[in-house]
mmCIF file of C-alpha atoms in Angstrom:
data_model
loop_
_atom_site.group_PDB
_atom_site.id
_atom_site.type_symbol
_atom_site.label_atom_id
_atom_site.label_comp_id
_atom_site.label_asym_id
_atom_site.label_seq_id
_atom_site.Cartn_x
_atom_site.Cartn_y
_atom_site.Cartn_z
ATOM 1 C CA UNK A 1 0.000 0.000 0.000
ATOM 2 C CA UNK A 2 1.232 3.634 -0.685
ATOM 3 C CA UNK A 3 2.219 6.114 2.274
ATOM 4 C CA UNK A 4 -0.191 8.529 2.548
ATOM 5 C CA UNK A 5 1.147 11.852 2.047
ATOM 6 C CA UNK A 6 0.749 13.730 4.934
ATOM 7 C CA UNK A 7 1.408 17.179 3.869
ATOM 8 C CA UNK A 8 -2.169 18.961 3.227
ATOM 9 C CA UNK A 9 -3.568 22.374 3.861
ATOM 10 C CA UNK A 10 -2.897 25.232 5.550
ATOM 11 C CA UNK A 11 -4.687 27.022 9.367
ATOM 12 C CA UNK A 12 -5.103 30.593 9.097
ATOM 13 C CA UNK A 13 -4.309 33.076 12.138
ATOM 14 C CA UNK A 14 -7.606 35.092 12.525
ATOM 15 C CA UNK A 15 -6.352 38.001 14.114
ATOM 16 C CA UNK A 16 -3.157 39.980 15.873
ATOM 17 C CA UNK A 17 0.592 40.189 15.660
ATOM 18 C CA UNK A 18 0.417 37.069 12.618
ATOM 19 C CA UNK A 19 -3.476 38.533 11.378
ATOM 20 C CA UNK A 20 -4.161 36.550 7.871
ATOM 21 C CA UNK A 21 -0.834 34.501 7.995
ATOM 22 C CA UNK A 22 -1.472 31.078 6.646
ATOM 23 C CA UNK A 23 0.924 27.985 8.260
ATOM 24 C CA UNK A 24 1.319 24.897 6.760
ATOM 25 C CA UNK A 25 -0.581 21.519 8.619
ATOM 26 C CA UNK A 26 -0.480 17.450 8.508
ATOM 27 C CA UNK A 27 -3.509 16.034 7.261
ATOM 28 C CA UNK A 28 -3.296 12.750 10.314
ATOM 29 C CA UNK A 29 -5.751 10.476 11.572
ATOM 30 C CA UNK A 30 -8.108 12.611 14.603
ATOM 31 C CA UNK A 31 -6.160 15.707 13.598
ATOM 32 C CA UNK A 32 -9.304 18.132 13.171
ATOM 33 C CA UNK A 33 -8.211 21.977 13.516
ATOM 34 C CA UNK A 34 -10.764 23.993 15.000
ATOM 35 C CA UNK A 35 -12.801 25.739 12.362
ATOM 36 C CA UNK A 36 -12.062 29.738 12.050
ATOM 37 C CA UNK A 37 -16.155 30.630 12.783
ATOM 38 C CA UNK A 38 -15.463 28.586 16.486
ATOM 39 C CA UNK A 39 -11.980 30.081 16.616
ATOM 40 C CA UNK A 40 -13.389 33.916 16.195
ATOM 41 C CA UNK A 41 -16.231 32.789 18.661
ATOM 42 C CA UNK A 42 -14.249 32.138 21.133
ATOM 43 C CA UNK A 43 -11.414 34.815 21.034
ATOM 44 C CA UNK A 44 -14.111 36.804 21.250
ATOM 45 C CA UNK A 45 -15.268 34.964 24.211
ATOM 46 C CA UNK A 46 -11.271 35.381 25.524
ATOM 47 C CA UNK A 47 -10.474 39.225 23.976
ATOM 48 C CA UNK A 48 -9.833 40.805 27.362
ATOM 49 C CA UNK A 49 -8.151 37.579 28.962
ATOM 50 C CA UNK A 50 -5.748 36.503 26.587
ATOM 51 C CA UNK A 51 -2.976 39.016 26.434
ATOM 52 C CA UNK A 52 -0.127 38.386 28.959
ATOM 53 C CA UNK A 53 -1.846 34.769 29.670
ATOM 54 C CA UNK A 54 0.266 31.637 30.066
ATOM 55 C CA UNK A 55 -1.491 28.768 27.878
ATOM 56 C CA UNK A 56 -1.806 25.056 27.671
ATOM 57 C CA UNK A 57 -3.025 23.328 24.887
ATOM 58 C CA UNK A 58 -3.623 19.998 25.850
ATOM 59 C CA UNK A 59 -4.062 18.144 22.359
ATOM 60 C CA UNK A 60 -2.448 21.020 20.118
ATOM 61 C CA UNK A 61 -2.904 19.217 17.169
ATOM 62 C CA UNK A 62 -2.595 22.190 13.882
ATOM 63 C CA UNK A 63 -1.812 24.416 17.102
ATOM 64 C CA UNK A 64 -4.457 26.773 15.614
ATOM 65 C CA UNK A 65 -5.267 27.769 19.207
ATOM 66 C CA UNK A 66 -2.122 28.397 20.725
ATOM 67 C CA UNK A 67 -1.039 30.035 17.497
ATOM 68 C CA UNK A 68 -3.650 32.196 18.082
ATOM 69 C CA UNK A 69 -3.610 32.840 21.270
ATOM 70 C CA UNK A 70 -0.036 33.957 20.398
ATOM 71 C CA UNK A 71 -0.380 36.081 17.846
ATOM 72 C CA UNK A 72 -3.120 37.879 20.590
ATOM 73 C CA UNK A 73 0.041 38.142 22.870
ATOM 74 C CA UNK A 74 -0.314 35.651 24.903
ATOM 75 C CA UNK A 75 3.008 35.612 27.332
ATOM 76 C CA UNK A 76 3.874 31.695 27.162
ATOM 77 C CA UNK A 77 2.103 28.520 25.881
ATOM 78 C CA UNK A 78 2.819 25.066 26.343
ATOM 79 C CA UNK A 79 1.406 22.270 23.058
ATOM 80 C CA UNK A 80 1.436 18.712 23.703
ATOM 81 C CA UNK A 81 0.498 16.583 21.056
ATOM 82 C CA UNK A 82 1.380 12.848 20.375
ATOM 83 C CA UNK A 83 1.869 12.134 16.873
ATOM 84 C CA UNK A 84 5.162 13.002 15.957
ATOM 85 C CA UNK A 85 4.696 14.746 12.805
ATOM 86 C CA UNK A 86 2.388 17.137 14.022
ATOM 87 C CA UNK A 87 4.606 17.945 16.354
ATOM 88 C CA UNK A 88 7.512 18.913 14.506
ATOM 89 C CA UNK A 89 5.383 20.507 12.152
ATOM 90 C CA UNK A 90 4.217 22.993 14.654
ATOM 91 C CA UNK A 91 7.867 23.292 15.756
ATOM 92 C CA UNK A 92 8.669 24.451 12.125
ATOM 93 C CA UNK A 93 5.571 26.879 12.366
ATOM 94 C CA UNK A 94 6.743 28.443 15.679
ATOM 95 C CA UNK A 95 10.198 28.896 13.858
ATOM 96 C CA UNK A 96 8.701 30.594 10.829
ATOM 97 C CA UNK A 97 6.827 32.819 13.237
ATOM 98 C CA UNK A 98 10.350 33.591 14.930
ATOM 99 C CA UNK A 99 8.172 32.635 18.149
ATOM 100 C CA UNK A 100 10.383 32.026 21.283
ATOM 101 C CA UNK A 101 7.952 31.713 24.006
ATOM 102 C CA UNK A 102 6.150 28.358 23.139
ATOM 103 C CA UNK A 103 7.055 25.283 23.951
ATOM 104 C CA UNK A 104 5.928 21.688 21.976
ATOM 105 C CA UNK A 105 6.086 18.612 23.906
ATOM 106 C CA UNK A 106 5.470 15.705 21.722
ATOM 107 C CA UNK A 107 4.056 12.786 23.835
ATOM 108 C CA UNK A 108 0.702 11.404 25.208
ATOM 109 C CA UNK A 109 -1.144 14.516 27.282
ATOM 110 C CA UNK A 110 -2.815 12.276 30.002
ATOM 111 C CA UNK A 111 0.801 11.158 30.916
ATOM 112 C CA UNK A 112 2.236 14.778 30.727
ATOM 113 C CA UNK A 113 -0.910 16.073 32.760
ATOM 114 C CA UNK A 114 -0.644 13.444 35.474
ATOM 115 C CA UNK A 115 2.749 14.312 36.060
ATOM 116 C CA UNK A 116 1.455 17.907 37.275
ATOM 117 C CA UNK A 117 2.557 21.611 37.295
ATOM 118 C CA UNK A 118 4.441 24.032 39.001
ATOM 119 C CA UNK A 119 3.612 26.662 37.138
ATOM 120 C CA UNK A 120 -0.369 27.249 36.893
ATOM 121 C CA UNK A 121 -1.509 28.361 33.657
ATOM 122 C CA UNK A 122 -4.690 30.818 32.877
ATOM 123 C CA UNK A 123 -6.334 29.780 29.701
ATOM 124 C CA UNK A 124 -6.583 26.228 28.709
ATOM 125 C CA UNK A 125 -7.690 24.528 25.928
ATOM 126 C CA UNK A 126 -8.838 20.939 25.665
ATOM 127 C CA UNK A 127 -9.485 19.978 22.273
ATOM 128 C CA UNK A 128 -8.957 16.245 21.914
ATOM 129 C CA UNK A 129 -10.032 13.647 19.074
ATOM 130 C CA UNK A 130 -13.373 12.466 19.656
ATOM 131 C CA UNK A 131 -15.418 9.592 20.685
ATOM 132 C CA UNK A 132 -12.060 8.437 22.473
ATOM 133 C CA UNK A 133 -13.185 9.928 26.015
ATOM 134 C CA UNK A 134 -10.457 12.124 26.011
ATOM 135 C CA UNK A 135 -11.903 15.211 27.883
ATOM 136 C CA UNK A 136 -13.552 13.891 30.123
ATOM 137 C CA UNK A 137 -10.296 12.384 31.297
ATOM 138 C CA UNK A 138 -8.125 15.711 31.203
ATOM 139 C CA UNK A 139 -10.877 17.598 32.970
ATOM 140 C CA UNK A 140 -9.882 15.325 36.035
ATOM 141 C CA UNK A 141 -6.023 15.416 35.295
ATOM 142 C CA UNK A 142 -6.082 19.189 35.250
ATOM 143 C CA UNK A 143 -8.271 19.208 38.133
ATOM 144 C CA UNK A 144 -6.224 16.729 40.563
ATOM 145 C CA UNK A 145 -2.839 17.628 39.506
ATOM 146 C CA UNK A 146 -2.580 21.920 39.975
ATOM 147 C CA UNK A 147 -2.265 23.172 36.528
ATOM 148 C CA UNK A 148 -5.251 25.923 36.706
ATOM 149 C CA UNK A 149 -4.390 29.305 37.896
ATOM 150 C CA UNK A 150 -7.334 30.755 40.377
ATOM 151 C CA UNK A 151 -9.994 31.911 37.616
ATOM 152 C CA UNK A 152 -8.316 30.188 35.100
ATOM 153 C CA UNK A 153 -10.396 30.120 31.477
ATOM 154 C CA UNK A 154 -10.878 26.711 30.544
ATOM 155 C CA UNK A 155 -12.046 25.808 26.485
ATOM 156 C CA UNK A 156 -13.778 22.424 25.766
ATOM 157 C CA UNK A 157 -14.379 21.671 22.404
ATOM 158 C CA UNK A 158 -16.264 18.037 22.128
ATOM 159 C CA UNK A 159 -18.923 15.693 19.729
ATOM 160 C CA UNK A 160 -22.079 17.185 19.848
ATOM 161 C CA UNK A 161 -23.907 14.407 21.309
ATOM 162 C CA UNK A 162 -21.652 14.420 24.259
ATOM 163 C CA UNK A 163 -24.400 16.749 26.405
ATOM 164 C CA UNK A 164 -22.275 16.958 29.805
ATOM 165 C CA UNK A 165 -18.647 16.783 30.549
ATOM 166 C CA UNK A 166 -19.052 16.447 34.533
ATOM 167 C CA UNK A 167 -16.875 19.356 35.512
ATOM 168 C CA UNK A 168 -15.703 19.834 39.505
ATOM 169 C CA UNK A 169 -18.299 21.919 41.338
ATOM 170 C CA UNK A 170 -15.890 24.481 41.003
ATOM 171 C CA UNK A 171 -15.490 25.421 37.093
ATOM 172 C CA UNK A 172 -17.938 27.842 36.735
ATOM 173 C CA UNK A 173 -19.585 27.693 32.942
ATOM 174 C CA UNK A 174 -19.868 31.202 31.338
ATOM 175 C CA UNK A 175 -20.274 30.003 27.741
ATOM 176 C CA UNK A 176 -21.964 27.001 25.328
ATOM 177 C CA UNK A 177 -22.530 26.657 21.942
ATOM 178 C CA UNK A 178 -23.567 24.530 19.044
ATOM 179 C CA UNK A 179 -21.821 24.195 15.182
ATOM 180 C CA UNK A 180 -22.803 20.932 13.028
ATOM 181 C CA UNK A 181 -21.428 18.080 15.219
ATOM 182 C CA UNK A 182 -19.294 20.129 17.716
ATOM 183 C CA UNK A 183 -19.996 21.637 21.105
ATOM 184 C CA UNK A 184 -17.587 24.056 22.422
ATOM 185 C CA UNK A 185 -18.048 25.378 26.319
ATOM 186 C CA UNK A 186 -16.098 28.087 28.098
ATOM 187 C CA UNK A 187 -15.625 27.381 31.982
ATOM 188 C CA UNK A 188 -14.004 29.804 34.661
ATOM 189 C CA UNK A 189 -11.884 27.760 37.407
ATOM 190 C CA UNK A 190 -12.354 29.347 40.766
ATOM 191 C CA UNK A 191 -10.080 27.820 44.034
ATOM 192 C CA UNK A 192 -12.217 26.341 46.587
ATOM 193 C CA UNK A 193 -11.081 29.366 49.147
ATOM 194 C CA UNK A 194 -12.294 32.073 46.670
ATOM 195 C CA UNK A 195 -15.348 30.468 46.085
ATOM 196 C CA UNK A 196 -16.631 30.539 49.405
ATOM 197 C CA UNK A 197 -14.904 33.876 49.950
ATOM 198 C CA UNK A 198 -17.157 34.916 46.845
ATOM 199 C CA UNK A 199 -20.491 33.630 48.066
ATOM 200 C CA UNK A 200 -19.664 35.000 52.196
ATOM 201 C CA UNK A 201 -19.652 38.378 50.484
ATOM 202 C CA UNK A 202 -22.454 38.365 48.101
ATOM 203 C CA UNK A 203 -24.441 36.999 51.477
ATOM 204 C CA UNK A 204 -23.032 39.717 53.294
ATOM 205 C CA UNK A 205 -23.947 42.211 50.246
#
């Protein structure tokens, strides 16, 4: 049987530093970039959080996310993805960019996430392949292992027919929508001390 060629199309930056830039992308097996109508939903959803914000993208994928979120001035983000090629390719990408403050791990992200943080980060993105129960699982890793700055902005991007991702009692959802066979959902992490600090004042109020 032939190799497959895996170079394909391109992922557009929306907006910012890199606005209209076009990068080069794998076309791999679960690789599905986020389409640019979610992606301009969503920065909108982010446009006064994302500047200066450290970022994790947990399955990075075409990195459109974190590319994005970069080009926005984001300070730092950290892509893990697994398959190889994607990886370097977004390696390559960052290079073109001349982007120094990214970093690509390439290796499985429920291993990298269960090894924990000691750096928090404020926006996250969890964007995994679907039908595999992938975000269901990394909502627990990044809840159990302390990589969610207090108020941290956490982006889920799932199958449509998946109708609840049983987040902790503590991330807060601010934002839901529908397009074809994807749901996307915008949560706000809040630490357990600030949440009841939050509700002793708005009883006191």
């Amino acid at each position: 049987m032939a190799k497959k060629n895996t170079s394909s199309g391109q992922v557009r930056i929306i907006s910012g530093q890199w606005r209209s830039r076009k990068l080069p992308i794998h076309d791999l097996e679960g690789l599905r970039p986020t389409t640019d109508r979610v992606r301009e939903t969503l920065f909108n959803w982010l446009a006064t959080d994302i500047r200066g914000a450290r970022v994790l993208d947990c399955f990075a994928g075409s990195g459109a996310l974190c590319l994005e979120a970069l080009s926005r001035y984001a300070s730092f983000a950290k892509m893990i993805e697994l398959q190889k090629n994607a990886a370097n390719q977004l390696k390559q990408n960052l290079a073109t960019l001349q982007c120094h403050n990214a970093e690509v791990i390439n290796a499985d992200s429920l291993q990298v996430l269960a090894q924990g943080s000691t750096e928090g980060f404020d926006v996250v993105f969890i964007d995994p392949p679907f039908r595999k129960a992938l975000a269901i699982k990394t909502i627990e890793l990044l809840a159990a292992h302390h990589w969610l700055n207090n108020h941290a902005l956490i982006y889920v991007e799932t199958e449509s027919e998946l109708t609840t991702c049983n987040v902790p009692a503590n991330w807060i959802p601010l934002k839901e929508k529908f397009a074809g066979q994807v749901c996307y959902r915008l949560y706000q992490y809040q630490q357990a001390g600030s949440l009841n600090a939050e509700a002793n004042e708005s009883v006191q109020d």
